[in-house]
mmCIF file of C-alpha atoms in Angstrom:
data_model
loop_
_atom_site.group_PDB
_atom_site.id
_atom_site.type_symbol
_atom_site.label_atom_id
_atom_site.label_comp_id
_atom_site.label_asym_id
_atom_site.label_seq_id
_atom_site.Cartn_x
_atom_site.Cartn_y
_atom_site.Cartn_z
ATOM 1 C CA MET A 81 0.000 0.000 0.000
ATOM 2 C CA PHE A 82 2.924 2.329 0.674
ATOM 3 C CA PRO A 83 5.613 1.442 -1.875
ATOM 4 C CA THR A 84 9.158 2.653 -1.318
ATOM 5 C CA GLY A 85 12.088 3.139 -3.677
ATOM 6 C CA ALA A 86 11.481 4.135 -7.285
ATOM 7 C CA ALA A 87 7.727 3.500 -7.036
ATOM 8 C CA GLY A 88 7.506 5.780 -3.978
ATOM 9 C CA VAL A 89 9.391 8.543 -5.793
ATOM 10 C CA ALA A 90 7.129 8.091 -8.839
ATOM 11 C CA LEU A 91 4.105 8.587 -6.578
ATOM 12 C CA ILE A 92 5.636 11.820 -5.238
ATOM 13 C CA LEU A 93 5.998 13.047 -8.829
ATOM 14 C CA LEU A 94 2.423 11.997 -9.586
ATOM 15 C CA ARG A 95 1.131 13.862 -6.519
ATOM 16 C CA ILE A 96 3.028 17.001 -7.563
ATOM 17 C CA ALA A 97 1.676 16.734 -11.122
ATOM 18 C CA VAL A 98 -1.923 16.421 -9.891
ATOM 19 C CA ALA A 99 -1.537 19.378 -7.519
ATOM 20 C CA ALA A 100 0.138 21.533 -10.171
ATOM 21 C CA THR A 101 -2.604 20.767 -12.680
ATOM 22 C CA LEU A 102 -5.241 21.586 -10.102
ATOM 23 C CA LEU A 103 -3.668 24.891 -9.141
ATOM 24 C CA PHE A 104 -2.612 26.184 -12.551
ATOM 25 C CA ASN A 105 -5.467 25.021 -14.752
ATOM 26 C CA ILE A 106 -8.427 25.356 -12.422
ATOM 27 C CA LEU A 107 -7.510 28.358 -10.311
ATOM 28 C CA PRO A 108 -10.222 30.963 -10.883
ATOM 29 C CA GLN A 109 -9.561 33.555 -13.540
ATOM 30 C CA GLY A 110 -8.977 37.080 -12.307
ATOM 31 C CA GLY A 111 -6.304 36.191 -9.776
ATOM 32 C CA PRO A 112 -6.521 34.763 -6.266
ATOM 33 C CA ALA A 113 -7.698 38.040 -4.732
ATOM 34 C CA ALA A 114 -10.871 38.073 -6.857
ATOM 35 C CA HIS A 115 -11.954 34.632 -5.617
ATOM 36 C CA MET A 116 -10.385 34.345 -2.182
ATOM 37 C CA TRP A 117 -12.411 31.378 -0.866
ATOM 38 C CA GLU A 118 -12.115 29.323 -4.035
ATOM 39 C CA SER A 119 -8.388 30.000 -4.239
ATOM 40 C CA THR A 120 -7.906 29.115 -0.570
ATOM 41 C CA GLY A 121 -9.832 25.855 -0.948
ATOM 42 C CA LEU A 122 -7.960 24.848 -4.081
ATOM 43 C CA GLY A 123 -4.660 25.813 -2.465
ATOM 44 C CA LEU A 124 -5.349 23.672 0.604
ATOM 45 C CA LEU A 125 -6.408 20.757 -1.587
ATOM 46 C CA GLY A 126 -3.232 21.133 -3.669
ATOM 47 C CA ILE A 127 -1.076 21.172 -0.538
ATOM 48 C CA ALA A 128 -2.860 18.089 0.827
ATOM 49 C CA ILE A 129 -2.216 16.226 -2.424
ATOM 50 C CA CYS A 130 1.456 17.285 -2.530
ATOM 51 C CA LEU A 131 2.045 16.157 1.050
ATOM 52 C CA GLY A 132 0.086 12.947 0.585
ATOM 53 C CA LEU A 133 -2.523 13.822 3.199
ATOM 54 C CA PHE A 134 -5.749 11.792 2.872
ATOM 55 C CA THR A 135 -4.706 11.036 -0.692
ATOM 56 C CA PRO A 136 -7.696 8.942 -1.837
ATOM 57 C CA VAL A 137 -10.183 11.547 -0.569
ATOM 58 C CA SER A 138 -8.125 14.451 -1.918
ATOM 59 C CA SER A 139 -7.871 12.758 -5.322
ATOM 60 C CA ILE A 140 -11.624 12.175 -5.453
ATOM 61 C CA ALA A 141 -12.199 15.846 -4.601
ATOM 62 C CA CYS A 142 -9.797 16.839 -7.361
ATOM 63 C CA CYS A 143 -11.632 14.597 -9.863
ATOM 64 C CA LEU A 144 -14.989 16.067 -8.859
ATOM 65 C CA ILE A 145 -13.744 19.643 -9.185
ATOM 66 C CA GLU A 146 -12.236 18.954 -12.595
ATOM 67 C CA THR A 147 -15.387 17.162 -13.763
ATOM 68 C CA ALA A 148 -17.523 20.113 -12.654
ATOM 69 C CA MET A 149 -15.199 22.433 -14.519
ATOM 70 C CA LEU A 150 -15.450 20.237 -17.602
ATOM 71 C CA LEU A 151 -19.253 20.243 -17.501
ATOM 72 C CA ASP A 152 -19.519 23.962 -16.759
ATOM 73 C CA ALA A 153 -17.014 25.458 -19.187
ATOM 74 C CA LYS A 154 -18.045 26.282 -22.714
ATOM 75 C CA ASP A 155 -14.708 27.269 -24.260
ATOM 76 C CA LEU A 156 -12.493 24.538 -22.864
ATOM 77 C CA HIS A 157 -10.084 22.060 -24.369
ATOM 78 C CA PHE A 158 -11.498 18.695 -23.344
ATOM 79 C CA ILE A 159 -8.486 16.425 -23.830
ATOM 80 C CA PRO A 160 -6.177 18.055 -21.208
ATOM 81 C CA VAL A 161 -8.962 18.159 -18.622
ATOM 82 C CA ILE A 162 -9.958 14.542 -19.220
ATOM 83 C CA SER A 163 -6.297 13.567 -19.002
ATOM 84 C CA SER A 164 -6.019 15.446 -15.716
ATOM 85 C CA ILE A 165 -9.103 13.670 -14.347
ATOM 86 C CA LEU A 166 -7.609 10.298 -15.283
ATOM 87 C CA VAL A 167 -4.265 11.128 -13.631
ATOM 88 C CA ALA A 168 -6.010 12.244 -10.418
ATOM 89 C CA ALA A 169 -8.131 9.084 -10.437
ATOM 90 C CA SER A 170 -5.044 6.908 -10.886
ATOM 91 C CA LEU A 171 -3.383 8.649 -7.937
ATOM 92 C CA GLY A 172 -6.442 7.928 -5.810
ATOM 93 C CA LEU A 173 -6.340 4.263 -6.792
ATOM 94 C CA LEU A 174 -2.562 3.852 -6.363
ATOM 95 C CA GLY A 175 -2.375 5.611 -3.006
ATOM 96 C CA PRO A 176 0.130 8.058 -1.580
ATOM 97 C CA GLY A 177 3.302 5.949 -1.364
ATOM 98 C CA ALA A 178 5.767 5.597 1.488
ATOM 99 C CA TYR A 179 6.975 9.185 1.315
ATOM 100 C CA SER A 180 3.737 10.826 2.430
ATOM 101 C CA LEU A 181 1.884 11.927 5.531
ATOM 102 C CA ASP A 182 -0.619 9.109 4.987
ATOM 103 C CA ALA A 183 2.201 6.581 5.311
ATOM 104 C CA ARG A 184 3.298 8.200 8.580
ATOM 105 C CA MET A 185 -0.220 8.245 9.998
ATOM 106 C CA PHE A 186 -1.570 4.945 8.666
ATOM 107 C CA GLY A 187 1.620 3.050 7.738
ATOM 108 C CA ARG A 188 2.714 -0.460 8.427
ATOM 109 C CA ARG A 189 2.422 -1.632 11.974
ATOM 110 C CA LEU A 190 3.447 -4.862 13.635
ATOM 111 C CA VAL A 191 0.525 -6.439 15.433
ATOM 112 C CA VAL A 192 1.463 -9.129 17.925
ATOM 113 C CA SER A 193 -1.377 -11.244 19.238
ATOM 114 C CA SER A 194 -1.284 -13.055 22.547
ATOM 115 C CA SER A 195 -1.536 -16.443 20.791
ATOM 116 C CA ASP A 196 1.710 -15.681 18.928
ATOM 117 C CA LYS A 197 3.511 -15.132 22.237
ATOM 118 C CA THR A 198 2.317 -18.406 23.770
ATOM 119 C CA MET A 199 3.190 -20.444 20.660
ATOM 120 C CA SER A 200 6.715 -19.059 20.476
ATOM 121 C CA GLY A 201 7.263 -19.831 24.176
ATOM 122 C CA ASN A 202 6.678 -23.602 23.697
#
């Protein structure tokens, strides 16, 4: 669930790509000051994706935002947005990787049951 090595680094790059696409292509026109709440929300979502915080939920939110943008916009190039939706969905399915906050919070743990202790003592 939390791959290390080259796969973990690839997931970092994928998280950065999803966050960059979200921030640069979807950020409201007119600058951040014109749409303060939207910009703040998108910025927090982009930071969460970059850091790997609640990655599956953050990726779903990113997909929903991009889908809404795709359905709402009239003068929009469809292929880059659909590609962005697919990349965000793949990140949600792959997970955050070992180099993320999710891995620190929900990572591998060793669970030792009491029956394991009694069997090893015999």
